[in-house]
XYZ file of C-alpha atoms in Angstrom:
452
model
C -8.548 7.368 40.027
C -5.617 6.086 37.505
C -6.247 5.987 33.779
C -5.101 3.108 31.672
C -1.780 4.463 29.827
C 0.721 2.589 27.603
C 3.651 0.265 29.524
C 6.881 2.815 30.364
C 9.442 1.714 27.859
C 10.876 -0.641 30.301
C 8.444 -2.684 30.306
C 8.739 -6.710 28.519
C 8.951 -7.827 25.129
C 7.888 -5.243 22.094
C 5.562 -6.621 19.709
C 7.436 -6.019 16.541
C 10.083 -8.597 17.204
C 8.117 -11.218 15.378
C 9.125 -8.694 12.780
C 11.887 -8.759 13.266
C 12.276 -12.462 13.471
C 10.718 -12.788 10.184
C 14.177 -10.608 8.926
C 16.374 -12.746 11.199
C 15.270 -15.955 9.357
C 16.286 -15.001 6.312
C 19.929 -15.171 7.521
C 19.226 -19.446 7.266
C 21.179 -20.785 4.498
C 18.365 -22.475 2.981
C 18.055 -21.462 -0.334
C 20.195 -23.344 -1.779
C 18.501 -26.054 -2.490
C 16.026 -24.244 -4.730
C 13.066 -24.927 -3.486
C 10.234 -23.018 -4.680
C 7.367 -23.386 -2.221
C 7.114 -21.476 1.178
C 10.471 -20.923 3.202
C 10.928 -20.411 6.752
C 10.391 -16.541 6.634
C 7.050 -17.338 5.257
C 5.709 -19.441 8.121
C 6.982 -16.817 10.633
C 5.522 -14.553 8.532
C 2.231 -16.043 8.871
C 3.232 -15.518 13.033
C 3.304 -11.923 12.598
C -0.371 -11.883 11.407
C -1.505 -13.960 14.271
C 0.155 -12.296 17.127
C -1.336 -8.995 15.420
C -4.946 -10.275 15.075
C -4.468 -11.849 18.531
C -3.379 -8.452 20.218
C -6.557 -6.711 18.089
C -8.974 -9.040 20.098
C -6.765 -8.788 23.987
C -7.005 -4.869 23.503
C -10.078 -4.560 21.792
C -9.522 -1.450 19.608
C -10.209 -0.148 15.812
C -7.844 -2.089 13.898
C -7.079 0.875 11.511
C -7.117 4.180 10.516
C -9.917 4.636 7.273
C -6.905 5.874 4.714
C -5.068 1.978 5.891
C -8.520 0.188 5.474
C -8.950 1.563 1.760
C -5.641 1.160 0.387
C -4.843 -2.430 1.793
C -8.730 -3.280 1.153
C -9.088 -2.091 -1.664
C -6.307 -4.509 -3.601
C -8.524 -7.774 -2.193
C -11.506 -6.295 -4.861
C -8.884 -6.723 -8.475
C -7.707 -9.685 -6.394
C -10.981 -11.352 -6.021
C -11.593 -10.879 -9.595
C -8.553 -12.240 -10.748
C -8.370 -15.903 -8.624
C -12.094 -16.226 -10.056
C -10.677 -15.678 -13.920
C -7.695 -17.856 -13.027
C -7.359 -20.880 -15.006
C -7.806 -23.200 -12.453
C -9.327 -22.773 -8.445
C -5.931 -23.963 -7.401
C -3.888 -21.551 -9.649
C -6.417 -18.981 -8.215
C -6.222 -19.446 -4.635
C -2.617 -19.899 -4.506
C -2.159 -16.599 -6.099
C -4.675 -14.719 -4.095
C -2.681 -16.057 -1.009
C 0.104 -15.084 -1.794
C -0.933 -11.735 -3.049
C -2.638 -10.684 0.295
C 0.724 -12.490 2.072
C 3.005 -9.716 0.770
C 0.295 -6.857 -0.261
C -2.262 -6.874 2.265
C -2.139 -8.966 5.088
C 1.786 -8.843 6.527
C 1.907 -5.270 5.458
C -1.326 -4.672 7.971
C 0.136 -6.497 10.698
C 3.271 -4.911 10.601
C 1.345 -1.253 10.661
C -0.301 -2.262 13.420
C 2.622 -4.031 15.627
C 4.645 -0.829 15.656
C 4.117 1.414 18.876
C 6.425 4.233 17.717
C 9.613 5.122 16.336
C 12.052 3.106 18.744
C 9.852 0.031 17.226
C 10.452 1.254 13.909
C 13.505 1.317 13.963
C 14.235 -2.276 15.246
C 13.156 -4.094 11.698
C 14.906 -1.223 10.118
C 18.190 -2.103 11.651
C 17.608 -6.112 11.722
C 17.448 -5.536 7.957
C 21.134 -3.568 7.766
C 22.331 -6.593 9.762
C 20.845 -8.980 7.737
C 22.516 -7.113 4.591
C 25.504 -7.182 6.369
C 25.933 -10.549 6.978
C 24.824 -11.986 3.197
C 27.549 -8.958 1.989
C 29.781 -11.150 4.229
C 28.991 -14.287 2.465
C 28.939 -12.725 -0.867
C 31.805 -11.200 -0.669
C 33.690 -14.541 0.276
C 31.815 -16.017 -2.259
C 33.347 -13.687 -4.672
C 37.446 -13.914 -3.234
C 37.263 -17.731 -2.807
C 35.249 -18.249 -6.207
C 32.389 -20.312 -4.583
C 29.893 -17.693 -5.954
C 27.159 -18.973 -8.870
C 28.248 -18.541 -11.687
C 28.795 -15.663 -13.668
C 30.408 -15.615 -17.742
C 31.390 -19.120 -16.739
C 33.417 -18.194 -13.746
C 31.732 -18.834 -10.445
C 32.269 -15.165 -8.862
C 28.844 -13.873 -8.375
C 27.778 -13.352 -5.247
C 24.575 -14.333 -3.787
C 24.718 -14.971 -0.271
C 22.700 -17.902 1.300
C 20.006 -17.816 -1.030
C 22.189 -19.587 -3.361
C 21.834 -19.613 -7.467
C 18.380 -20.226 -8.053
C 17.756 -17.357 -6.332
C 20.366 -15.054 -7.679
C 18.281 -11.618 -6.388
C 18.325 -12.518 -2.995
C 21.117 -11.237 -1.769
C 21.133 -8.088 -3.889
C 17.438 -7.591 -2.674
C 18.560 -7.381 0.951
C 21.905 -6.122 0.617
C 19.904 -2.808 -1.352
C 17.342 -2.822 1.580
C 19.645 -2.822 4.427
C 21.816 0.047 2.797
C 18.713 2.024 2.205
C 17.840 1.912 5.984
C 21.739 2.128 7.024
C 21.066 5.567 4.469
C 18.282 6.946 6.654
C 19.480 6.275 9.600
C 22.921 8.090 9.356
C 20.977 11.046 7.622
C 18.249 11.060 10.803
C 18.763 13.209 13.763
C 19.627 10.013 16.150
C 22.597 10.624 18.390
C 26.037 11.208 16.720
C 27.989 7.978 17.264
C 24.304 5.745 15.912
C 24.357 7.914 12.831
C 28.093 7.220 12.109
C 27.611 3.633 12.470
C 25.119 3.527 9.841
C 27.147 5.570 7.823
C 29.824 2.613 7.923
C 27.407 0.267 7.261
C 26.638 2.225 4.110
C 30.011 1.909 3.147
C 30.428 -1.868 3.969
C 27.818 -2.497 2.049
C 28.593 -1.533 -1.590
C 31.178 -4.078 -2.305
C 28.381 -6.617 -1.706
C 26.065 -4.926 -3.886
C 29.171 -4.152 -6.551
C 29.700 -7.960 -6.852
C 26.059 -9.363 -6.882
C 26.258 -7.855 -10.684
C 22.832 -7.079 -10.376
C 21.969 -3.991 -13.049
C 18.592 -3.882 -11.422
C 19.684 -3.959 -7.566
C 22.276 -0.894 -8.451
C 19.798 1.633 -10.526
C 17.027 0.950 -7.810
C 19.327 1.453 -4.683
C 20.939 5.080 -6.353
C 17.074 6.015 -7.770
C 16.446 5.203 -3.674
C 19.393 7.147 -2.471
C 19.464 10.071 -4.115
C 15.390 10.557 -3.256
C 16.384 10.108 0.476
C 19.352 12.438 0.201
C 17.320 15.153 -1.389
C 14.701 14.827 1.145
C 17.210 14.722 3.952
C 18.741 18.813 2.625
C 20.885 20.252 0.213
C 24.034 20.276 2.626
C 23.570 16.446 3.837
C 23.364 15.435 -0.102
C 25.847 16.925 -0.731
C 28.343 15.695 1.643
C 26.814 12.435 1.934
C 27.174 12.262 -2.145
C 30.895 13.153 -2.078
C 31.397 10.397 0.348
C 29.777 7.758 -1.588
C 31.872 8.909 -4.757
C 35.083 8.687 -2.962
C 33.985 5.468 -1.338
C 33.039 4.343 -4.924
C 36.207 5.242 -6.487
C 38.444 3.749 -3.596
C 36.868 0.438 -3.832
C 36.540 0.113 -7.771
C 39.943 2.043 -8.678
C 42.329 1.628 -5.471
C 40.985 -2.051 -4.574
C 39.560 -2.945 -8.305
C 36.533 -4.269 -6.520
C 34.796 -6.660 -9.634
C 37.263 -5.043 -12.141
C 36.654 -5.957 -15.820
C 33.618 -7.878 -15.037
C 32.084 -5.103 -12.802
C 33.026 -2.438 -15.426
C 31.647 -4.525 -18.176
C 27.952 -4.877 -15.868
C 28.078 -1.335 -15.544
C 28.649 -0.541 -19.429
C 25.524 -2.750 -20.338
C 23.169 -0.492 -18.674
C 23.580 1.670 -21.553
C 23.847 -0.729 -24.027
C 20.126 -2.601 -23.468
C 19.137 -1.381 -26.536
C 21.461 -1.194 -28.990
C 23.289 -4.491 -28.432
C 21.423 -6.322 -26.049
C 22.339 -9.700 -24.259
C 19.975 -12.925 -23.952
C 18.776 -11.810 -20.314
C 17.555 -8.408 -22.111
C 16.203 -9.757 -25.255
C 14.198 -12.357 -22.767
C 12.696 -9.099 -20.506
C 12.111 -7.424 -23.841
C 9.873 -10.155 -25.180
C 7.954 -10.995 -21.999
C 7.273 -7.750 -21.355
C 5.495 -7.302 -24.819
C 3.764 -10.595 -24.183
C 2.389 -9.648 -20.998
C 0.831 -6.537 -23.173
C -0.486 -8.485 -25.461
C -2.429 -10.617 -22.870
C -3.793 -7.349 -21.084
C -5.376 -5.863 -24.561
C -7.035 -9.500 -24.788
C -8.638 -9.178 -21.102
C -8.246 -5.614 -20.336
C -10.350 -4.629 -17.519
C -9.578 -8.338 -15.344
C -6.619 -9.842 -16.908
C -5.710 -13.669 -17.522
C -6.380 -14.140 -14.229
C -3.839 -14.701 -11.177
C -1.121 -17.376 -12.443
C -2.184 -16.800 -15.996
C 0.863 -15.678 -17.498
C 2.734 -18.960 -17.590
C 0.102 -20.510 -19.462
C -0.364 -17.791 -21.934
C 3.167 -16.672 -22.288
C 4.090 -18.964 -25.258
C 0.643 -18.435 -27.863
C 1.833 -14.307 -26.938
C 5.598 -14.165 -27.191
C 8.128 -14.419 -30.183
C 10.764 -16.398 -30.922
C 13.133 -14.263 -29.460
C 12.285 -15.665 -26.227
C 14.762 -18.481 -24.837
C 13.461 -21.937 -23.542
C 15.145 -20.661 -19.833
C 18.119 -19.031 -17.502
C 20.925 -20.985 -16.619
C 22.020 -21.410 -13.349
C 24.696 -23.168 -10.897
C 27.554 -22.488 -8.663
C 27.434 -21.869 -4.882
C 26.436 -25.458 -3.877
C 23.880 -25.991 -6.877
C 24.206 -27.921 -9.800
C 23.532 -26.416 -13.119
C 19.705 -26.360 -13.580
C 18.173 -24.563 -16.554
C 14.789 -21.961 -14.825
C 12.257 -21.290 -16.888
C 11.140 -18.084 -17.515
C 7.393 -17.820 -16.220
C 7.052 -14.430 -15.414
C 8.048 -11.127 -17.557
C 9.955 -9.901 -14.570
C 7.876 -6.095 -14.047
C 5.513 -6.235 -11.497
C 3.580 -4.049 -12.724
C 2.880 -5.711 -16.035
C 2.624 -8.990 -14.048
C -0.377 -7.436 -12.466
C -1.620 -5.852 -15.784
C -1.536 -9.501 -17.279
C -3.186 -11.285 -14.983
C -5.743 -8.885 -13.095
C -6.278 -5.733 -15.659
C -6.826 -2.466 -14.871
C -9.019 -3.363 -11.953
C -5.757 -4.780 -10.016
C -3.246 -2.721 -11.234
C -5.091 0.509 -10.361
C -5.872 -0.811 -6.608
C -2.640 -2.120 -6.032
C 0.153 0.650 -8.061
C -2.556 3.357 -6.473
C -1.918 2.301 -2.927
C 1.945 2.163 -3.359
C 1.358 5.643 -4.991
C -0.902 7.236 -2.035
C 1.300 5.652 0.679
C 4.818 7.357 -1.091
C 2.866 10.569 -1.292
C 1.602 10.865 2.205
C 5.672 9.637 3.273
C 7.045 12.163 1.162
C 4.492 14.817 2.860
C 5.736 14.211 6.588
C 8.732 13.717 6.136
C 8.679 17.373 4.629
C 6.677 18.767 7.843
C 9.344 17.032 10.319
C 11.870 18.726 8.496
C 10.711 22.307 8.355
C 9.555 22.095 12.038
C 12.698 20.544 13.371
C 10.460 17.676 14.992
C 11.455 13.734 16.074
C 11.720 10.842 13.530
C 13.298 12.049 10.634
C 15.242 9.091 10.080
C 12.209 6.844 10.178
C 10.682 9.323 7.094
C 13.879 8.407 5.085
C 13.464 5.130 5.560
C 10.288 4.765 4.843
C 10.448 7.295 1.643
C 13.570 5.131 0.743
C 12.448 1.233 0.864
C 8.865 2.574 -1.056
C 11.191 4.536 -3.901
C 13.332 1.187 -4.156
C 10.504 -1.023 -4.583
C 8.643 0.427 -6.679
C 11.612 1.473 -8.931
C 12.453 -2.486 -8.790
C 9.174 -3.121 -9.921
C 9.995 -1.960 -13.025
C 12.305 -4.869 -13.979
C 11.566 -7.114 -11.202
C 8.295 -8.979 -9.423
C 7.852 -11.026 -6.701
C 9.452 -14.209 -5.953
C 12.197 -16.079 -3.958
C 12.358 -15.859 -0.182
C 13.457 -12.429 -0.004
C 9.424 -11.085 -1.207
C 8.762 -11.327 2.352
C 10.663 -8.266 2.533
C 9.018 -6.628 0.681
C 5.783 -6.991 2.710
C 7.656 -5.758 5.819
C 8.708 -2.769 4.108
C 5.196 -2.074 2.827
C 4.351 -2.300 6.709
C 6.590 0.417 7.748
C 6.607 2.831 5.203
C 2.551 2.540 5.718
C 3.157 3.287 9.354
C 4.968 6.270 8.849
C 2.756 7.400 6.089
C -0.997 6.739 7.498
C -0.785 6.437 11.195
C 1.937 9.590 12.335
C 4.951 9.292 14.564
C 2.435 8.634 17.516
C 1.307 5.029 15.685
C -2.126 3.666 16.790
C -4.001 4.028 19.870
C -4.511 2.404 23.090
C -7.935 0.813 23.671
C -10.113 2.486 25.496
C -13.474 3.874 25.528
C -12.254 7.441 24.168
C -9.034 9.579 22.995
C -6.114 8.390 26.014
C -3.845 11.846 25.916
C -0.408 11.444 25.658
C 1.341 10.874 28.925
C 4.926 11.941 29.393
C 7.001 9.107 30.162
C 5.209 6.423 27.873
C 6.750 4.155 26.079
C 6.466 6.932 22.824
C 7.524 9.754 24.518
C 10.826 7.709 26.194
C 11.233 6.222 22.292
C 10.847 9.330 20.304
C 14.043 11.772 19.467
């Protein structure tokens, strides 16, 4: 009598490439238009949770493991709250929706479409060609001066997202080199590990010239945690390439030159001589404080900071940001969010939300950070995948510092939720088969063929 045991890895389709679709889509030049509402990646997005919840119910297992149920459950609690506070039921279901889009529900689907490491590392490499192929555009956008604009000259370089959407392009470019980072510091075979190693190094001119201050500290705060997880002796050689890389491009090629050295000398200067863009942060950020010590434990509710940003902030604050260039007209954005996610959630849903939701990103880094440290002292498989995932959850939630969700690149950010939680809460084995009791591992499954 033969037991049920997973497909042999040559079986069909895997079901993580509607993950990786949702990465692929972004590639679409359709931001520049501007458009605010739901993009293409969003709708496929929405895919990935029904082809999940649709597999749940064919195979008729647990859908996850208890430490997955509390920390993407509990977030729904503080959000609950919060779209009940919210100024209006519209304002408050909108937000909630979007909320469990890129916190709870996405992330959960993605946990539960990977298999094992092989599918792990498909979205992880759809995202360094994704990065790869904005760099491309940027970078043309930056020789050929059809970039948005930047100090009047229209050099900055922003991919297809376009200038309303300025982050884009940094967002993914810092992603992709993240996983390009932890693949080529993995134990893969020799000639995949140099490849991503090139990629690393295609991909900081793109990042160089998107002049984003907030895309560079979060990709080196990202970097440098992989390379010191990854050993003294890779960190150290994988440093001294970056530096050389670094210098070749800046001094040999002068990669961005006075404007790049100018972006790089105001990361110092954010205090003592400020620009507009700083000043603007600055006084959000002490607006959205003043709106949590009004509603501490709940918050404005979800979408509340808008309306109470004016009767909180100074007159420091500016009326908007100006954009244009790369196939947009000049359009002046308001400023309706104080760009820190995690005083965005402190505004709007207190202590309550920002305790479920900065707790689960907490938990998740800390049980990442814990295997990747037993795979390395026993020698074992998936090392690369630990670096990743350590890497994307250290860049996010670094970016959340200066940065929240928006744009068409969040949905990103919800896929890299859903790996780093796979690594973190479900093993390098990923979730079970059905079945009415533990299936043991059988040699030649689709895991076993996938691992190294």
């Amino acid at each position: 009598m033969t037991h049920p045991v997973p497909a042999p890895s040559g079986r069909g389709v895997t079901p993580v490439l509607p993950v990786v679709a949702v990465v692929v889509v972004l590639a679409l030049p359709f931001g520049a238009g501007g458009g605010d509402g739901p993009g293409p990646a969003d709708a496929v997005s929405a895919l990935v949770v029904l082809v999940c919840a649709v597999r749940l119910l064919r195979e008729r297992r647990r859908p996850l493991p208890r430490t997955a149920a509390v920390v993407f459950g509990l977030p729904v609690l503080g959000l609950a709250v919060a779209a009940v506070t919210a100024v209006s039921p519209t304002a408050g279901l909108s937000g909630m929706g979007r909320y469990l889009q890129v916190f709870v529900l996405v992330p959960t689907a993605v946990l539960l479409l990977i298999r094992d490491r092989r599918d792990f590392r498909l979205p992880a490499w759809a995202m360094v060609g994704l990065a790869v192929w904005q760099g491309a555009v940027g970078v043309h956008q930056y020789v050929t001066r059809t970039g948005a604009s930047y100090q009047g000259q229209p050099v900055r370089a922003v991919g297809t997202f376009g200038a309303q959407d300025v982050m884009g392009m940094a967002t993914v470019v810092s992603l992709g080199l993240v996983c390009a980072l932890g693949l080529a510091l993995g134990r893969s075979p020799l000639r995949e590990r140099l490849v991503a190693a090139g990629f690393v190094l295609v991909l900081l001119p793109p990042l160089a010239l998107s002049f984003s201050r907030g895309a560079w500290i979060a990709t080196a705060v990202a970097c440098t945690a992989q390379l010191a997880l990854a050993g003294l002796r890779r960190a150290v050689t994988a440093g001294a390439v970056a530096v050389a890389a670094a210098v070749v491009l800046v001094g040999g090629f002068g990669v961005g030159s006075s404007m790049l050295q100018e972006r790089v000398g105001s990361i110092t200067r954010v205090t003592d001589a400020p620009d507009q863009s700083v000043t603007d942060r600055y006084t959000m950020w002490a607006a959205a404080t003043a709106m949590w010590r009004e509603q501490p434990l709940t918050g404005v509710g979800l979408k509340g900071f808008p309306e109470h940003r004016d009767t909180h902030a100074s007159l420091a604050l500016s009326s908007g940001s100006d954009t244009e260039g790369a196939g947009a007209a000049f359009r002046r954005q308001p400023l309706l969010s104080p760009h820190n996610m995690y005083l965005l959630v402190l505004a709007e849903q207190g202590l309550l939300g920002l305790l479920a939701l900065a707790g689960g990103w907490l938990a998740l880094l800390g049980c990442a950070v814990r295997r990747v440290w037993r795979v390395r002292r026993s020698g074992g498989p998936g090392l690369d995948c630990g670096l990743i995932a350590c890497g994307l959850l250290v860049r996010l939630l670094t970016d959340f510092s200066y940065a929240d969700i928006g744009g068409p690149s969040t949905v990103l950010t919800a896929v890299c939720l859903g790996l780093a939680a796979w690594w973190a809460l479900t093993g390098s084995t990923g979730p079970r088969p059905a079945g009415p009791g533990p299936v043991p591992a059988a040699r030649g499954t689709a895991e076993g063929a996938g691992a190294r």
